[in-house]
PDB file of C-alpha atoms in Angstrom:
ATOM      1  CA  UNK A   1     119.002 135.590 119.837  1.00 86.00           C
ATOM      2  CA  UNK A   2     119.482 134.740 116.253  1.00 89.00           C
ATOM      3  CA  UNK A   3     116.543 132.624 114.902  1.00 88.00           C
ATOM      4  CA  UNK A   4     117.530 132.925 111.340  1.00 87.00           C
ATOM      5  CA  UNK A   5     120.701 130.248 112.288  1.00 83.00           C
ATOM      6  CA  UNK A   6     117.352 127.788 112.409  1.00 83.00           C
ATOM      7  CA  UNK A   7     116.761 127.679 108.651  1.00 83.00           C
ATOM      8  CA  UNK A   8     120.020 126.083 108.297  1.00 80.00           C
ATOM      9  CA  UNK A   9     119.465 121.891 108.133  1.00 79.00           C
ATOM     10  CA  UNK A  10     122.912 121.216 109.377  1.00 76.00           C
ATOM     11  CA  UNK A  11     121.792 123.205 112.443  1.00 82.00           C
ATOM     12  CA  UNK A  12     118.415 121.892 112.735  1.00 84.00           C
ATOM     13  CA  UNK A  13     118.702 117.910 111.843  1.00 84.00           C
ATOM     14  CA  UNK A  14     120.352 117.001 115.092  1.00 86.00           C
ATOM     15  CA  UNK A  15     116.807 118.176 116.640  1.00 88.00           C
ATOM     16  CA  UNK A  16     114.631 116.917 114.981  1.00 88.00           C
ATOM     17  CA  UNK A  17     113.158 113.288 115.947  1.00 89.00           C
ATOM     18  CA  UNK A  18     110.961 112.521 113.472  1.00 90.00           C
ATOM     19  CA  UNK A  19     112.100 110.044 110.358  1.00 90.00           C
ATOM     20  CA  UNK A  20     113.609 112.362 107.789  1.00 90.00           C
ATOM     21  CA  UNK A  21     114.559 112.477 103.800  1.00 92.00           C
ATOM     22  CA  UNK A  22     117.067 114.859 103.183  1.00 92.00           C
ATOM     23  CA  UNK A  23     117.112 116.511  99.515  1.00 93.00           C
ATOM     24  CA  UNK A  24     120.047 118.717  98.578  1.00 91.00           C
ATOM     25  CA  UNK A  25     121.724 120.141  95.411  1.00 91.00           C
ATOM     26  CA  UNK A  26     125.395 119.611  95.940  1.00 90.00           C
ATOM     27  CA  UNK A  27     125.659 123.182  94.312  1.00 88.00           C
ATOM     28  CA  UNK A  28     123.447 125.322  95.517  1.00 86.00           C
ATOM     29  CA  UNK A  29     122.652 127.787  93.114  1.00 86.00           C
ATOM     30  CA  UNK A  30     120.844 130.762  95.091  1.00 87.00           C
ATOM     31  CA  UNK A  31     123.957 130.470  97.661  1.00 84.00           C
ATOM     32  CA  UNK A  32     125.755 130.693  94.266  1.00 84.00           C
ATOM     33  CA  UNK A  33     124.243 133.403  93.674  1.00 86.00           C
ATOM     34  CA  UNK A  34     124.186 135.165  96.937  1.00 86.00           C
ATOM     35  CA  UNK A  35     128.245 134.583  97.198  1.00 84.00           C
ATOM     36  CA  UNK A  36     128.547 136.507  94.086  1.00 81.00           C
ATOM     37  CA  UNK A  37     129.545 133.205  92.202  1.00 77.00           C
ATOM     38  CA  UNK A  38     128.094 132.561  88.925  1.00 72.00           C
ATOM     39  CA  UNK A  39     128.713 130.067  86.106  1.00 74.00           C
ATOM     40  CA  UNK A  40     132.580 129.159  87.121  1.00 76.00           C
ATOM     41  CA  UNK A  41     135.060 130.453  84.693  1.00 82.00           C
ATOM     42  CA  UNK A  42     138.445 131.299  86.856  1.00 86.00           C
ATOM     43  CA  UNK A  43     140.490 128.694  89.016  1.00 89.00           C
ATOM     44  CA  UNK A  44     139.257 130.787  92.133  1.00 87.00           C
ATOM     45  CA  UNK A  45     135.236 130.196  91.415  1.00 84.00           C
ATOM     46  CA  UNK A  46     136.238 126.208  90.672  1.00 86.00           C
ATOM     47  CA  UNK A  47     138.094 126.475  93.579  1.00 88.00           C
ATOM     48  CA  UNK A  48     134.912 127.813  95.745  1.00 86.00           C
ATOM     49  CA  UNK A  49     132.545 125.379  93.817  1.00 86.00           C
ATOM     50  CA  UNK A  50     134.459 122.602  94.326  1.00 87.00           C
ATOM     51  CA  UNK A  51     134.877 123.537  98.331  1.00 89.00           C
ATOM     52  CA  UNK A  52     130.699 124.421  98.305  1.00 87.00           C
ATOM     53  CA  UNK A  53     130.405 120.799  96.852  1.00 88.00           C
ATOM     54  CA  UNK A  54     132.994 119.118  99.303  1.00 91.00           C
ATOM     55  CA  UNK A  55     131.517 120.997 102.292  1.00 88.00           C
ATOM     56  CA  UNK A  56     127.971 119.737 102.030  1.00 86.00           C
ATOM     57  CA  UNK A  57     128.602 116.294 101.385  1.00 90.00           C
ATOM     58  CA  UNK A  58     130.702 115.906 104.656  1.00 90.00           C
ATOM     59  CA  UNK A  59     128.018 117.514 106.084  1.00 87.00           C
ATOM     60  CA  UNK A  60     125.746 114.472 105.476  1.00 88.00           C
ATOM     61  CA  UNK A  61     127.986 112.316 107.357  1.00 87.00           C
ATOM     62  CA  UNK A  62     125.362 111.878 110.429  1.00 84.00           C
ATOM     63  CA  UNK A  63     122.415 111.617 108.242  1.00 88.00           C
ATOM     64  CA  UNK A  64     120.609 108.221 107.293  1.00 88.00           C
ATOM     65  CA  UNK A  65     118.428 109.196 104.256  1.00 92.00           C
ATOM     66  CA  UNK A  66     119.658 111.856 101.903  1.00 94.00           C
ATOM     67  CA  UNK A  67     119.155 112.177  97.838  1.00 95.00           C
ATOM     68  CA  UNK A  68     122.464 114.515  96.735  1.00 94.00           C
ATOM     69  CA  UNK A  69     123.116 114.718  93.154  1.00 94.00           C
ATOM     70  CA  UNK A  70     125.720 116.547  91.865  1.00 92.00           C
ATOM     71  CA  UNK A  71     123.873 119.504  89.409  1.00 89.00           C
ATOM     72  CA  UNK A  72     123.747 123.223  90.114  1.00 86.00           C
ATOM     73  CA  UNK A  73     120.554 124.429  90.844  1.00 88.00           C
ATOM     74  CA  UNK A  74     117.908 125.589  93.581  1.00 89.00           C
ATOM     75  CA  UNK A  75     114.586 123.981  93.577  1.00 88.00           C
ATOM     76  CA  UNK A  76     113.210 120.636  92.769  1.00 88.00           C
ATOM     77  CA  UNK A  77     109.544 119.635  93.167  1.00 85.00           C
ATOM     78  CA  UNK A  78     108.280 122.622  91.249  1.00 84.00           C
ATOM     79  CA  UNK A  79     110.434 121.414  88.095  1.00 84.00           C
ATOM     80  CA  UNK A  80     108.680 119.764  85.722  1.00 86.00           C
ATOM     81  CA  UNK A  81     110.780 116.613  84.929  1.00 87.00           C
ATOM     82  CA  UNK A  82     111.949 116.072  88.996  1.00 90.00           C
ATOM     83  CA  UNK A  83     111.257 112.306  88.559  1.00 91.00           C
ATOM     84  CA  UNK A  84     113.939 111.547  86.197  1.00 92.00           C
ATOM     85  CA  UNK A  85     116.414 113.074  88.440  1.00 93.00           C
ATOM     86  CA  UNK A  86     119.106 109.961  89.460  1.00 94.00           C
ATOM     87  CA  UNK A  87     122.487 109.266  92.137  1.00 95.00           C
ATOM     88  CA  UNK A  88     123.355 105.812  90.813  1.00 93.00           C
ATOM     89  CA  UNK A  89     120.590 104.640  88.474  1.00 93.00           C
ATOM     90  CA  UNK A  90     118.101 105.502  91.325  1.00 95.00           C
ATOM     91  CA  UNK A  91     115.384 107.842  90.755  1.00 94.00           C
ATOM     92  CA  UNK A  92     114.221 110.211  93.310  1.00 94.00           C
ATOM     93  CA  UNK A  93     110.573 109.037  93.270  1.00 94.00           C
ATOM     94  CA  UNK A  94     112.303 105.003  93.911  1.00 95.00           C
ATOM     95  CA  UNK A  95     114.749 106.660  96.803  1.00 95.00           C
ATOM     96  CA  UNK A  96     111.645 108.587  98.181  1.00 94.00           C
ATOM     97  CA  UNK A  97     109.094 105.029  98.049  1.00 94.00           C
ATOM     98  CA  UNK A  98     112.112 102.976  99.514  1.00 93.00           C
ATOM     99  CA  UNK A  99     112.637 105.571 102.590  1.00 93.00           C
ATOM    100  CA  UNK A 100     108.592 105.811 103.216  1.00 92.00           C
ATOM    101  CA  UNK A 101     108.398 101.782 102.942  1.00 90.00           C
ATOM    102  CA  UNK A 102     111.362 101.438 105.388  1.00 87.00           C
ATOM    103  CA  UNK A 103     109.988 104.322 107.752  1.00 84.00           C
ATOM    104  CA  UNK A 104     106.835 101.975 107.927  1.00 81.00           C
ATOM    105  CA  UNK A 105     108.074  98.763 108.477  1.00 76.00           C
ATOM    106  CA  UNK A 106     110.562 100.431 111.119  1.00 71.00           C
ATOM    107  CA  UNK A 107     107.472 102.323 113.255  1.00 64.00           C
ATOM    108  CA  UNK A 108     104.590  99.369 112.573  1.00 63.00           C
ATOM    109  CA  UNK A 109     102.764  98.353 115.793  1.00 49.00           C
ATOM    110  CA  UNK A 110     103.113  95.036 116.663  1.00 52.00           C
ATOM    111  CA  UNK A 111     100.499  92.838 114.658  1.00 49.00           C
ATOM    112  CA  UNK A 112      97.509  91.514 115.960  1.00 46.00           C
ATOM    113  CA  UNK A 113      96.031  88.077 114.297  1.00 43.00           C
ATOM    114  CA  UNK A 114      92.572  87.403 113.379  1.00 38.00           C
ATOM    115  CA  UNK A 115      91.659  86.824 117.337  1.00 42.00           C
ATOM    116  CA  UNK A 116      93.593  89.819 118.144  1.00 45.00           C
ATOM    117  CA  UNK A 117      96.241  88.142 120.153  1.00 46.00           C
ATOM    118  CA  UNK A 118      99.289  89.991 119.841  1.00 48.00           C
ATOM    119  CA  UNK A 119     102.448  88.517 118.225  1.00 47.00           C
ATOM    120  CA  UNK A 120     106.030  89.259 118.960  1.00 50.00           C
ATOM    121  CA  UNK A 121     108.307  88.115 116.010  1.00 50.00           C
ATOM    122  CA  UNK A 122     105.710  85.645 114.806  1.00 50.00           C
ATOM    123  CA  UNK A 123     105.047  83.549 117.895  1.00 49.00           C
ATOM    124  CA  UNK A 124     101.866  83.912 120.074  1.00 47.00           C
ATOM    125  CA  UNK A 125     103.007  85.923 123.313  1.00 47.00           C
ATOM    126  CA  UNK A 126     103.969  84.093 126.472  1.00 43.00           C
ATOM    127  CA  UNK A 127     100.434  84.861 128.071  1.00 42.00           C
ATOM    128  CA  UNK A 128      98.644  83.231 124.772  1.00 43.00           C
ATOM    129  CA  UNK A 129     100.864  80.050 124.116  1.00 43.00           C
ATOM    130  CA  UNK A 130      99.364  77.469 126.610  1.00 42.00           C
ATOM    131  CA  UNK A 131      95.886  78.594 126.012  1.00 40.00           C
ATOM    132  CA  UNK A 132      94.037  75.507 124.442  1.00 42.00           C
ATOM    133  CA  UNK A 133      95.220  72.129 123.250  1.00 48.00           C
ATOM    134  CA  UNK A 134      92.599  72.275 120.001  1.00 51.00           C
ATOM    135  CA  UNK A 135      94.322  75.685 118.940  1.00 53.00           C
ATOM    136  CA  UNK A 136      97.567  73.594 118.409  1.00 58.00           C
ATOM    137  CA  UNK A 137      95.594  70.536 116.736  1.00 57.00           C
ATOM    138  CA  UNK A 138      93.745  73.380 114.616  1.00 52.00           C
ATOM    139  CA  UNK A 139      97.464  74.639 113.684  1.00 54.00           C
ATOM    140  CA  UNK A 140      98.620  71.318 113.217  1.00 59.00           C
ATOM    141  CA  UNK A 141      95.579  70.296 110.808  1.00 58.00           C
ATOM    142  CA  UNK A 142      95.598  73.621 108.939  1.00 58.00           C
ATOM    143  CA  UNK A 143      99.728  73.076 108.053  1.00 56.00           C
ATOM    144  CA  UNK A 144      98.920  69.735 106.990  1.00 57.00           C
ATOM    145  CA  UNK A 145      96.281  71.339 104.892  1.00 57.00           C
ATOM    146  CA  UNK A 146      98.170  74.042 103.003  1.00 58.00           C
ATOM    147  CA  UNK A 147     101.721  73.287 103.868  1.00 60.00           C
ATOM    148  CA  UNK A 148     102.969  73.567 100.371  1.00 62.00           C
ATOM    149  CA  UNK A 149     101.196  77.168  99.315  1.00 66.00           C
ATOM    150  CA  UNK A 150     101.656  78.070 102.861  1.00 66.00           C
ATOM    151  CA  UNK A 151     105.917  76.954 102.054  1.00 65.00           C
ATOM    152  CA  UNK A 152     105.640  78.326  98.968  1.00 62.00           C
ATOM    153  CA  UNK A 153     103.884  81.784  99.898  1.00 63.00           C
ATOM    154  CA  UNK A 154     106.407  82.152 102.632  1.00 65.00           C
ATOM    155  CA  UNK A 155     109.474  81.781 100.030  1.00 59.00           C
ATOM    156  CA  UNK A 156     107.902  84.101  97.847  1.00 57.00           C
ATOM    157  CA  UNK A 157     107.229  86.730 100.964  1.00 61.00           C
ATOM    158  CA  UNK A 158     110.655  86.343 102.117  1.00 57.00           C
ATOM    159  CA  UNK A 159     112.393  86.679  98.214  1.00 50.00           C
ATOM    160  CA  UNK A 160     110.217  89.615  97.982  1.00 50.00           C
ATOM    161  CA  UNK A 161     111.233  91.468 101.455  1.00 53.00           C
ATOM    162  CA  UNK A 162     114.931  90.562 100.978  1.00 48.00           C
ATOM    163  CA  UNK A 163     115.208  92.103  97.134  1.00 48.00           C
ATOM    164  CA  UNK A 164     113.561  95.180  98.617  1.00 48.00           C
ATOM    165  CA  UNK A 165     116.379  95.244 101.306  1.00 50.00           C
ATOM    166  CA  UNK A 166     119.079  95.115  98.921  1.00 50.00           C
ATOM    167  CA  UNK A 167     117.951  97.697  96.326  1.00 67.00           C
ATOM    168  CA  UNK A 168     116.658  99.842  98.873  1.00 82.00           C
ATOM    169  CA  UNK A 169     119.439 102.760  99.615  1.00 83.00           C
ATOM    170  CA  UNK A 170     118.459 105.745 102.263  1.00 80.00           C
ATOM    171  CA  UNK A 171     122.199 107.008 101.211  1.00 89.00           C
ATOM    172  CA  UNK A 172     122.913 108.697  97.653  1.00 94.00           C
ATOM    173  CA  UNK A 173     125.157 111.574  97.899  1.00 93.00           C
ATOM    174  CA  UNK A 174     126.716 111.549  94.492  1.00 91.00           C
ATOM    175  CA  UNK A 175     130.637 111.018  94.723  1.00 88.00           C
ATOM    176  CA  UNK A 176     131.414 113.298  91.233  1.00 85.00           C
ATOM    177  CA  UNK A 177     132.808 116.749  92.560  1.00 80.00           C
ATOM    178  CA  UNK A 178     132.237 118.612  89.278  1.00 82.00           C
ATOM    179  CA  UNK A 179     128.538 120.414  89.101  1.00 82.00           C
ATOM    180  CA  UNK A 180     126.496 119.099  86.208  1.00 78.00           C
ATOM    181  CA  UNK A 181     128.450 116.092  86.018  1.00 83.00           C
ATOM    182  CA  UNK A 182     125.435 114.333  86.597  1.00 86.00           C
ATOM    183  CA  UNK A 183     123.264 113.390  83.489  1.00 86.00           C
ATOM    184  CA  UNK A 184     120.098 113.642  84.397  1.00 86.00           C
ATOM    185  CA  UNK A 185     120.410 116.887  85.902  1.00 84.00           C
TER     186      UNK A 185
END
């Protein structure tokens, strides 16, 4: 009975199902605007900006990837310098690559080798393992082969998915509650 209550994301995000990247001013300035509040000069508008501010980040409570910085304004991709906008020395083009990486990894079918037998965590399934004796002495003679790239390939590989891990953050709501306390806004 009242469709407009759809265009609200706090209203809509527990529906939706697909993997989602949240963008949000902290201060929004068209509902600025639209509550009559412009740049803050008396306690009352602080007040009210600092509430606005307060209000929206608990609203991201239940929501895994969000990019919140603390400025006052409206839009965001049609701005020419978006890119250099940061929460915590990340830029929104990293926090954007990270989420799309990790939404990848997190839906990727399982992986097929080069004789399209399936693999579950790296191991041959249970219907493939006691297939041939010579596919084990293959194995066997292929490791002896190339153990120490294959070692040293795997190290690498495994530095290189655990650095992504840890700089890799789906979560940056900015903690300053003053608008335009952020630099690069």
């Amino acid at each position: 009975d009242e469709p407009w209550r759809c265009f609200f994301g706090y209203r809509l995000y527990p529906t939706v199902t697909a993997p989602l990247f949240v963008f949000q001013w902290l201060f929004d300035e068209a509902q600025m605007t639209a509550d009559n509040v412009g740049a803050p000069m008396t306690k009352q508008q602080w007040d009210y900006v600092h509430k606005m501010g307060d209000s929206l980040r608990n609203s991201f409570k239940n929501i895994t990837s969000v990019f919140a910085p603390s400025c006052i304004s409206h839009s965001v991709l049609t701005k020419r310098d978006w890119r250099l906008l940061k929460v915590d020395e990340v830029s929104l083009p990293q926090a954007l690559r990270c989420w799309e990486l990790n939404t990848r990894r997190a839906h990727r079918l399982p992986h097929k080798n080069r004789r399209g037998v399936k693999k579950k965590n790296g191991k041959m399934s249970k219907s493939h393992q006691n297939s041939t004796v010579t596919n084990e002495d293959h194995h066997k003679k292929k490791k002896r082969k190339n153990g120490g790239n294959m070692r040293r390939k795997k190290r690498r590989r495994n530095m290189h998915k655990n650095r992504n891990k840890q700089d890799c953050r789906h979560r940056l709501v900015e903690r300053c509650s003053w608008p335009q306390c952020n630099h690069s806004c």
